[in-house]
Amino acid sequence: MTSTSDKKPAASPASKTGSTSNARTLTHLQRLEAESIHIMREVVAEADNPVMLYSVGKDSAVMLHLARKAFFPATPPFPLLHVDTGWKFKAMYDFRDKIVKEYGMELLTHINPEGVAQKVNPFTHGSALHTDIMKTQGLKQALDEHRFDIAFGGARRDEEKSRAKERVFSFRSAQHRWDAKNQRPELWSLYNARKQRDESIRVFPISNWTELDIWQYIHRENIPIVPLYLAGERPVVMRDGAMIMVDDDRMPMKEGEVPEMRSVRFRTLGCYPLTGAVESTATTLEEIIQEMLLTRTSERQGRMIDHDSAASMEKKKQEGYF
């Protein structure tokens, strides 16, 4: 298996900006990159106290890489915020700490203290309640505590139908609520960052990217990723139609369940008890891209939080989920 640690270090953030290219000859990825960098610079120019949400997944990896390019040779002028739940894969925590140290970024972590006190977890409380308390409420607590007025998020329009409704600049009320019918037009990529008192903005610089774009860019730029995205033999059990990886001994086995080793990887990463793996033999980025060209299934089919109820994601977003 080829792991990310076997690859060459990521390219210098300034090495492939395409800044000298003629705009008419930019490739698809160069256009996406230029748009994202433009959005990031626009936010920093307008925001009083920006932050980048960092979930440690592939979209966060691309966002961080773009931010480093946007402000090279300086370090991006905002911290990273990881809203932790305590249930991420061990490999995600290891990767997060390694990258933050290597890039010299400031990392803020927040875990909902009320959820910790109540011992909220995905197994006994269920995915909907766990997500609301540990992610939605946790995110709102962190944004309020640090008084961030603009938060970068790694959501993409192609991920899920409610995210397809999002504009690049997503305005939120003082209570962090999202009203899809009360957003500003973004004609000709002109963004209006003026806010009402106590209003905040979630900004999605990679909103127009697809899952395939993300993988092709990671390949082109040699961006480090969590090794769980590459196929490997891992212990899994089938539960509620999803292959759940047994990542630690906190996962209780149901009657008759016995973990078995299977060649799997993850298309998306979240809390390990709520994130289904896919069977795969793709151990390289080239093989992942080949899979993406042939797949006919949704990237988030393995995310159990998307199946809580009808319009689940949209409801979560209305309540303040990113």
mmCIF file of C-alpha atoms in Angstrom:
data_model
loop_
_atom_site.group_PDB
_atom_site.id
_atom_site.type_symbol
_atom_site.label_atom_id
_atom_site.label_comp_id
_atom_site.label_asym_id
_atom_site.label_seq_id
_atom_site.Cartn_x
_atom_site.Cartn_y
_atom_site.Cartn_z
ATOM 1 C CA MET A 1 0.000 0.000 0.000
ATOM 2 C CA THR A 2 1.212 3.473 -0.773
ATOM 3 C CA SER A 3 0.710 5.727 2.215
ATOM 4 C CA THR A 4 0.878 9.489 2.266
ATOM 5 C CA SER A 5 4.058 9.273 4.263
ATOM 6 C CA ASP A 6 5.728 7.541 1.288
ATOM 7 C CA LYS A 7 5.007 10.441 -0.997
ATOM 8 C CA LYS A 8 7.201 13.462 -1.610
ATOM 9 C CA PRO A 9 6.502 16.518 0.548
ATOM 10 C CA ALA A 10 3.686 18.712 -0.702
ATOM 11 C CA ALA A 11 4.668 21.293 -3.263
ATOM 12 C CA SER A 12 5.529 24.767 -2.051
ATOM 13 C CA PRO A 13 2.285 26.735 -1.791
ATOM 14 C CA ALA A 14 3.585 29.288 -4.266
ATOM 15 C CA SER A 15 4.912 26.839 -6.809
ATOM 16 C CA LYS A 16 1.803 26.416 -8.952
ATOM 17 C CA THR A 17 -0.437 29.385 -8.449
ATOM 18 C CA GLY A 18 -0.858 29.899 -12.173
ATOM 19 C CA SER A 19 -0.649 33.625 -11.472
ATOM 20 C CA THR A 20 1.312 34.273 -14.652
ATOM 21 C CA SER A 21 -0.976 32.215 -16.874
ATOM 22 C CA ASN A 22 -3.220 33.841 -19.397
ATOM 23 C CA ALA A 23 -6.755 33.690 -17.978
ATOM 24 C CA ARG A 24 -8.032 32.302 -21.273
ATOM 25 C CA THR A 25 -5.693 29.330 -21.094
ATOM 26 C CA LEU A 26 -6.299 28.300 -17.488
ATOM 27 C CA THR A 27 -7.186 24.684 -16.963
ATOM 28 C CA HIS A 28 -10.303 23.654 -15.075
ATOM 29 C CA LEU A 29 -8.347 23.117 -11.852
ATOM 30 C CA GLN A 30 -6.467 26.396 -12.252
ATOM 31 C CA ARG A 31 -9.768 28.260 -12.601
ATOM 32 C CA LEU A 32 -11.129 26.615 -9.456
ATOM 33 C CA GLU A 33 -7.923 27.364 -7.598
ATOM 34 C CA ALA A 34 -7.933 31.010 -8.688
ATOM 35 C CA GLU A 35 -11.569 31.426 -7.648
ATOM 36 C CA SER A 36 -10.940 29.923 -4.205
ATOM 37 C CA ILE A 37 -7.862 32.059 -3.581
ATOM 38 C CA HIS A 38 -9.808 35.150 -4.656
ATOM 39 C CA ILE A 39 -12.564 34.286 -2.164
ATOM 40 C CA MET A 40 -10.081 33.773 0.672
ATOM 41 C CA ARG A 41 -8.333 37.073 0.039
ATOM 42 C CA GLU A 42 -11.709 38.826 -0.190
ATOM 43 C CA VAL A 43 -12.722 37.425 3.209
ATOM 44 C CA VAL A 44 -9.493 38.456 4.908
ATOM 45 C CA ALA A 45 -9.907 41.959 3.488
ATOM 46 C CA GLU A 46 -13.456 42.259 4.835
ATOM 47 C CA ALA A 47 -13.518 40.233 8.050
ATOM 48 C CA ASP A 48 -12.803 41.510 11.531
ATOM 49 C CA ASN A 49 -11.974 38.113 12.998
ATOM 50 C CA PRO A 50 -11.938 35.206 10.509
ATOM 51 C CA VAL A 51 -11.341 31.524 11.214
ATOM 52 C CA MET A 52 -11.064 28.381 9.101
ATOM 53 C CA LEU A 53 -13.077 25.362 10.206
ATOM 54 C CA TYR A 54 -10.789 22.334 10.040
ATOM 55 C CA SER A 55 -12.379 18.893 10.098
ATOM 56 C CA VAL A 56 -9.147 17.101 9.076
ATOM 57 C CA GLY A 57 -10.748 15.572 5.958
ATOM 58 C CA LYS A 58 -9.738 15.887 2.313
ATOM 59 C CA ASP A 59 -11.737 19.092 1.742
ATOM 60 C CA SER A 60 -10.070 20.699 4.748
ATOM 61 C CA ALA A 61 -6.713 19.579 3.371
ATOM 62 C CA VAL A 62 -7.433 21.312 0.068
ATOM 63 C CA MET A 63 -8.727 24.452 1.791
ATOM 64 C CA LEU A 64 -5.635 24.703 3.957
ATOM 65 C CA HIS A 65 -3.379 24.213 0.944
ATOM 66 C CA LEU A 66 -5.243 26.963 -0.945
ATOM 67 C CA ALA A 67 -4.965 29.290 2.052
ATOM 68 C CA ARG A 68 -1.225 28.754 2.229
ATOM 69 C CA LYS A 69 -0.992 29.643 -1.449
ATOM 70 C CA ALA A 70 -3.235 32.670 -1.054
ATOM 71 C CA PHE A 71 -1.033 34.279 1.595
ATOM 72 C CA PHE A 72 2.394 32.823 0.778
ATOM 73 C CA PRO A 73 5.066 33.392 2.045
ATOM 74 C CA ALA A 74 3.189 34.459 5.193
ATOM 75 C CA THR A 75 1.240 31.983 7.279
ATOM 76 C CA PRO A 76 -2.531 32.321 6.649
ATOM 77 C CA PRO A 77 -3.764 35.189 8.873
ATOM 78 C CA PHE A 78 -6.362 33.191 10.759
ATOM 79 C CA PRO A 79 -6.417 30.169 13.077
ATOM 80 C CA LEU A 80 -7.854 26.733 12.379
ATOM 81 C CA LEU A 81 -10.837 25.619 14.459
ATOM 82 C CA HIS A 82 -11.506 21.934 15.020
ATOM 83 C CA VAL A 83 -14.882 21.282 16.638
ATOM 84 C CA ASP A 84 -14.079 17.923 18.157
ATOM 85 C CA THR A 85 -16.561 15.289 19.292
ATOM 86 C CA GLY A 86 -14.107 12.882 20.890
ATOM 87 C CA TRP A 87 -15.158 10.225 18.364
ATOM 88 C CA LYS A 88 -12.957 10.918 15.364
ATOM 89 C CA PHE A 89 -10.702 8.191 13.986
ATOM 90 C CA LYS A 90 -7.361 7.942 15.782
ATOM 91 C CA ALA A 91 -5.607 8.467 12.452
ATOM 92 C CA MET A 92 -7.383 11.822 12.094
ATOM 93 C CA TYR A 93 -6.067 13.130 15.412
ATOM 94 C CA ASP A 94 -2.531 11.996 14.548
ATOM 95 C CA PHE A 95 -2.725 13.618 11.125
ATOM 96 C CA ARG A 96 -4.186 16.887 12.491
ATOM 97 C CA ASP A 97 -1.426 17.350 15.036
ATOM 98 C CA LYS A 98 1.294 16.505 12.507
ATOM 99 C CA ILE A 99 0.020 18.958 9.870
ATOM 100 C CA VAL A 100 -0.549 21.836 12.277
ATOM 101 C CA LYS A 101 2.960 21.487 13.634
ATOM 102 C CA GLU A 102 4.494 21.166 10.167
ATOM 103 C CA TYR A 103 2.665 24.203 8.754
ATOM 104 C CA GLY A 104 3.034 26.372 11.863
ATOM 105 C CA MET A 105 -0.714 27.029 12.051
ATOM 106 C CA GLU A 106 -2.553 28.060 15.196
ATOM 107 C CA LEU A 107 -5.094 25.362 16.073
ATOM 108 C CA LEU A 108 -8.094 25.941 18.313
ATOM 109 C CA THR A 109 -10.004 22.866 19.437
ATOM 110 C CA HIS A 110 -13.389 22.918 21.076
ATOM 111 C CA ILE A 111 -15.482 20.108 22.491
ATOM 112 C CA ASN A 112 -18.903 20.838 23.962
ATOM 113 C CA PRO A 113 -18.330 20.628 27.746
ATOM 114 C CA GLU A 114 -22.019 19.970 28.357
ATOM 115 C CA GLY A 115 -21.908 17.014 25.982
ATOM 116 C CA VAL A 116 -18.823 15.677 27.713
ATOM 117 C CA ALA A 117 -20.496 16.043 31.120
ATOM 118 C CA GLN A 118 -23.553 14.161 29.838
ATOM 119 C CA LYS A 119 -21.302 11.522 28.199
ATOM 120 C CA VAL A 120 -23.052 12.021 24.875
ATOM 121 C CA ASN A 121 -21.963 9.414 22.329
ATOM 122 C CA PRO A 122 -23.188 7.986 19.020
ATOM 123 C CA PHE A 123 -24.098 4.568 20.440
ATOM 124 C CA THR A 124 -26.459 5.335 23.312
ATOM 125 C CA HIS A 125 -27.695 8.756 22.170
ATOM 126 C CA GLY A 126 -27.981 8.101 18.417
ATOM 127 C CA SER A 127 -26.537 9.992 15.491
ATOM 128 C CA ALA A 128 -29.051 12.878 15.455
ATOM 129 C CA LEU A 129 -28.676 13.878 19.112
ATOM 130 C CA HIS A 130 -24.922 13.264 19.121
ATOM 131 C CA THR A 131 -24.479 15.454 16.027
ATOM 132 C CA ASP A 132 -26.671 18.230 17.368
ATOM 133 C CA ILE A 133 -24.979 18.442 20.774
ATOM 134 C CA MET A 134 -21.386 17.722 19.861
ATOM 135 C CA LYS A 135 -21.181 19.339 16.429
ATOM 136 C CA THR A 136 -23.899 21.952 15.923
ATOM 137 C CA GLN A 137 -24.023 23.256 19.493
ATOM 138 C CA GLY A 138 -20.269 22.832 19.852
ATOM 139 C CA LEU A 139 -19.636 24.900 16.722
ATOM 140 C CA LYS A 140 -21.924 27.694 17.881
ATOM 141 C CA GLN A 141 -20.232 27.738 21.301
ATOM 142 C CA ALA A 142 -16.779 28.026 19.735
ATOM 143 C CA LEU A 143 -17.762 30.792 17.297
ATOM 144 C CA ASP A 144 -19.401 32.785 20.093
ATOM 145 C CA GLU A 145 -16.541 32.259 22.537
ATOM 146 C CA HIS A 146 -13.927 33.624 20.133
ATOM 147 C CA ARG A 147 -16.312 36.129 18.481
ATOM 148 C CA PHE A 148 -15.438 35.010 14.957
ATOM 149 C CA ASP A 149 -17.432 36.930 12.367
ATOM 150 C CA ILE A 150 -16.542 34.884 9.277
ATOM 151 C CA ALA A 151 -15.800 31.155 9.193
ATOM 152 C CA PHE A 152 -14.405 29.291 6.177
ATOM 153 C CA GLY A 153 -16.047 25.910 5.645
ATOM 154 C CA GLY A 154 -15.183 23.073 3.276
ATOM 155 C CA ALA A 155 -18.703 22.273 2.054
ATOM 156 C CA ARG A 156 -19.254 21.699 -1.664
ATOM 157 C CA ARG A 157 -22.448 22.028 -3.653
ATOM 158 C CA ASP A 158 -22.165 18.547 -5.153
ATOM 159 C CA GLU A 159 -22.113 16.811 -1.758
ATOM 160 C CA GLU A 160 -25.742 16.974 -0.802
ATOM 161 C CA LYS A 161 -28.956 18.679 -1.967
ATOM 162 C CA SER A 162 -29.250 21.263 0.814
ATOM 163 C CA ARG A 163 -25.636 22.299 0.255
ATOM 164 C CA ALA A 164 -26.486 22.822 -3.408
ATOM 165 C CA LYS A 165 -28.693 25.707 -2.259
ATOM 166 C CA GLU A 166 -25.825 27.481 -0.533
ATOM 167 C CA ARG A 167 -24.187 30.574 -1.897
ATOM 168 C CA VAL A 168 -20.447 31.073 -1.408
ATOM 169 C CA PHE A 169 -21.140 33.662 1.314
ATOM 170 C CA SER A 170 -23.779 32.151 3.615
ATOM 171 C CA PHE A 171 -25.236 34.623 6.076
ATOM 172 C CA ARG A 172 -26.286 33.460 9.534
ATOM 173 C CA SER A 173 -28.384 35.191 12.153
ATOM 174 C CA ALA A 174 -27.137 36.120 15.628
ATOM 175 C CA GLN A 175 -28.352 32.646 16.658
ATOM 176 C CA HIS A 176 -26.372 31.095 13.749
ATOM 177 C CA ARG A 177 -29.544 30.085 11.914
ATOM 178 C CA TRP A 178 -29.529 29.711 8.120
ATOM 179 C CA ASP A 179 -32.415 30.935 5.988
ATOM 180 C CA ALA A 180 -31.990 29.664 2.437
ATOM 181 C CA LYS A 181 -34.561 32.151 1.144
ATOM 182 C CA ASN A 182 -32.820 35.160 2.645
ATOM 183 C CA GLN A 183 -29.377 35.127 1.044
ATOM 184 C CA ARG A 184 -27.686 37.695 -1.169
ATOM 185 C CA PRO A 185 -27.158 37.345 -4.922
ATOM 186 C CA GLU A 186 -23.585 36.741 -6.095
ATOM 187 C CA LEU A 187 -23.665 37.960 -9.659
ATOM 188 C CA TRP A 188 -20.370 37.863 -11.540
ATOM 189 C CA SER A 189 -18.670 36.498 -8.396
ATOM 190 C CA LEU A 190 -19.120 39.786 -6.567
ATOM 191 C CA TYR A 191 -19.460 39.138 -2.848
ATOM 192 C CA ASN A 192 -21.131 41.420 -0.349
ATOM 193 C CA ALA A 193 -19.645 40.878 3.110
ATOM 194 C CA ARG A 194 -21.466 43.677 4.900
ATOM 195 C CA LYS A 195 -23.117 42.294 8.015
ATOM 196 C CA GLN A 196 -25.896 43.345 10.321
ATOM 197 C CA ARG A 197 -25.014 43.629 13.992
ATOM 198 C CA ASP A 198 -24.278 40.156 15.468
ATOM 199 C CA GLU A 199 -24.744 38.546 12.057
ATOM 200 C CA SER A 200 -21.996 36.165 10.902
ATOM 201 C CA ILE A 201 -20.996 34.552 7.637
ATOM 202 C CA ARG A 202 -19.977 31.041 6.687
ATOM 203 C CA VAL A 203 -17.874 31.151 3.514
ATOM 204 C CA PHE A 204 -17.324 28.149 1.240
ATOM 205 C CA PRO A 205 -14.273 28.729 -1.005
ATOM 206 C CA ILE A 206 -14.522 25.282 -2.638
ATOM 207 C CA SER A 207 -18.268 25.364 -3.127
ATOM 208 C CA ASN A 208 -17.943 24.907 -6.902
ATOM 209 C CA TRP A 209 -15.549 21.954 -6.687
ATOM 210 C CA THR A 210 -16.669 18.345 -7.153
ATOM 211 C CA GLU A 211 -15.358 15.272 -5.389
ATOM 212 C CA LEU A 212 -13.389 14.394 -8.531
ATOM 213 C CA ASP A 213 -11.908 17.914 -8.669
ATOM 214 C CA ILE A 214 -10.751 17.510 -5.072
ATOM 215 C CA TRP A 215 -8.953 14.258 -5.793
ATOM 216 C CA GLN A 216 -7.380 15.515 -9.002
ATOM 217 C CA TYR A 217 -6.128 18.622 -7.187
ATOM 218 C CA ILE A 218 -4.754 16.593 -4.280
ATOM 219 C CA HIS A 219 -2.913 14.477 -6.845
ATOM 220 C CA ARG A 220 -1.635 17.492 -8.801
ATOM 221 C CA GLU A 221 -0.448 19.356 -5.718
ATOM 222 C CA ASN A 222 0.747 16.307 -3.759
ATOM 223 C CA ILE A 223 -1.336 17.373 -0.740
ATOM 224 C CA PRO A 224 -1.026 15.175 2.372
ATOM 225 C CA ILE A 225 -4.220 13.364 3.392
ATOM 226 C CA VAL A 226 -5.322 11.068 6.200
ATOM 227 C CA PRO A 227 -4.221 7.514 5.201
ATOM 228 C CA LEU A 228 -7.769 6.229 5.770
ATOM 229 C CA TYR A 229 -8.679 7.560 2.327
ATOM 230 C CA LEU A 230 -6.453 4.863 0.806
ATOM 231 C CA ALA A 231 -7.538 1.221 0.798
ATOM 232 C CA GLY A 232 -6.166 -1.116 3.447
ATOM 233 C CA GLU A 233 -7.114 -4.196 5.441
ATOM 234 C CA ARG A 234 -9.201 -2.917 8.357
ATOM 235 C CA PRO A 235 -11.534 -4.504 10.956
ATOM 236 C CA VAL A 236 -15.176 -3.759 10.097
ATOM 237 C CA VAL A 237 -18.672 -4.875 11.020
ATOM 238 C CA MET A 238 -21.859 -4.456 8.990
ATOM 239 C CA ARG A 239 -24.311 -2.339 10.936
ATOM 240 C CA ASP A 240 -27.489 -0.641 9.670
ATOM 241 C CA GLY A 241 -26.355 -1.164 6.095
ATOM 242 C CA ALA A 242 -22.929 0.436 6.599
ATOM 243 C CA MET A 243 -19.447 -0.998 7.076
ATOM 244 C CA ILE A 244 -18.267 0.480 10.362
ATOM 245 C CA MET A 245 -14.595 0.258 11.254
ATOM 246 C CA VAL A 246 -13.868 -0.838 14.819
ATOM 247 C CA ASP A 247 -11.416 1.936 15.646
ATOM 248 C CA ASP A 248 -11.161 1.409 19.398
ATOM 249 C CA ASP A 249 -12.559 -0.664 22.251
ATOM 250 C CA ARG A 250 -15.344 1.847 23.020
ATOM 251 C CA MET A 251 -17.465 0.331 20.251
ATOM 252 C CA PRO A 252 -19.819 -2.262 21.771
ATOM 253 C CA MET A 253 -20.385 -5.395 19.702
ATOM 254 C CA LYS A 254 -23.958 -6.502 19.149
ATOM 255 C CA GLU A 255 -24.957 -10.140 19.451
ATOM 256 C CA GLY A 256 -23.436 -12.124 16.619
ATOM 257 C CA GLU A 257 -21.145 -9.324 15.454
ATOM 258 C CA VAL A 258 -17.536 -10.296 14.853
ATOM 259 C CA PRO A 259 -15.170 -7.796 13.191
ATOM 260 C CA GLU A 260 -13.655 -9.095 9.977
ATOM 261 C CA MET A 261 -10.687 -7.797 8.026
ATOM 262 C CA ARG A 262 -11.682 -6.341 4.666
ATOM 263 C CA SER A 263 -9.994 -4.118 2.121
ATOM 264 C CA VAL A 264 -11.789 -0.805 2.580
ATOM 265 C CA ARG A 265 -11.252 2.915 2.378
ATOM 266 C CA PHE A 266 -13.281 6.049 3.209
ATOM 267 C CA ARG A 267 -14.674 8.607 0.783
ATOM 268 C CA THR A 268 -15.579 10.916 3.651
ATOM 269 C CA LEU A 269 -14.425 11.080 7.277
ATOM 270 C CA GLY A 270 -16.304 11.997 10.445
ATOM 271 C CA CYS A 271 -17.074 10.314 13.764
ATOM 272 C CA TYR A 272 -15.976 6.728 13.269
ATOM 273 C CA PRO A 273 -19.173 5.030 14.559
ATOM 274 C CA LEU A 274 -21.204 7.108 12.058
ATOM 275 C CA THR A 275 -18.997 6.809 8.987
ATOM 276 C CA GLY A 276 -19.298 3.881 6.629
ATOM 277 C CA ALA A 277 -16.344 2.550 4.645
ATOM 278 C CA VAL A 278 -16.470 1.351 1.050
ATOM 279 C CA GLU A 279 -14.853 -1.787 -0.291
ATOM 280 C CA SER A 280 -11.905 -0.795 -2.421
ATOM 281 C CA THR A 281 -8.452 -1.805 -3.549
ATOM 282 C CA ALA A 282 -7.413 1.757 -4.432
ATOM 283 C CA THR A 283 -4.099 2.278 -2.658
ATOM 284 C CA THR A 284 -2.885 5.221 -4.736
ATOM 285 C CA LEU A 285 -4.320 8.594 -5.714
ATOM 286 C CA GLU A 286 -4.376 7.501 -9.352
ATOM 287 C CA GLU A 287 -6.534 4.501 -8.417
ATOM 288 C CA ILE A 288 -8.874 6.675 -6.340
ATOM 289 C CA ILE A 289 -9.363 9.024 -9.312
ATOM 290 C CA GLN A 290 -10.110 6.003 -11.487
ATOM 291 C CA GLU A 291 -12.741 4.926 -8.953
ATOM 292 C CA MET A 292 -14.269 8.399 -8.987
ATOM 293 C CA LEU A 293 -14.564 8.321 -12.767
ATOM 294 C CA LEU A 294 -16.538 5.077 -12.598
ATOM 295 C CA THR A 295 -18.612 5.434 -9.434
ATOM 296 C CA ARG A 296 -22.349 5.998 -9.555
ATOM 297 C CA THR A 297 -22.908 6.359 -5.810
ATOM 298 C CA SER A 298 -22.981 9.420 -3.600
ATOM 299 C CA GLU A 299 -19.905 10.420 -1.639
ATOM 300 C CA ARG A 300 -21.966 10.796 1.544
ATOM 301 C CA GLN A 301 -23.866 7.517 1.279
ATOM 302 C CA GLY A 302 -21.781 6.255 4.186
ATOM 303 C CA ARG A 303 -22.521 9.224 6.459
ATOM 304 C CA MET A 304 -25.257 8.051 8.826
ATOM 305 C CA ILE A 305 -26.031 11.607 9.948
ATOM 306 C CA ASP A 306 -27.459 12.243 6.478
ATOM 307 C CA HIS A 307 -30.091 9.529 6.961
ATOM 308 C CA ASP A 308 -31.590 10.580 10.289
ATOM 309 C CA SER A 309 -34.782 11.878 8.725
ATOM 310 C CA ALA A 310 -36.177 13.582 5.662
ATOM 311 C CA ALA A 311 -34.451 16.929 5.003
ATOM 312 C CA SER A 312 -32.052 16.098 7.833
ATOM 313 C CA MET A 313 -29.048 18.048 6.580
ATOM 314 C CA GLU A 314 -31.149 21.078 5.695
ATOM 315 C CA LYS A 315 -32.704 21.034 9.164
ATOM 316 C CA LYS A 316 -29.244 20.809 10.751
ATOM 317 C CA LYS A 317 -28.042 23.741 8.670
ATOM 318 C CA GLN A 318 -31.043 25.833 9.643
ATOM 319 C CA GLU A 319 -30.165 25.190 13.274
ATOM 320 C CA GLY A 320 -26.554 26.252 12.848
ATOM 321 C CA TYR A 321 -24.664 23.234 11.483
ATOM 322 C CA PHE A 322 -22.016 24.401 9.030
#
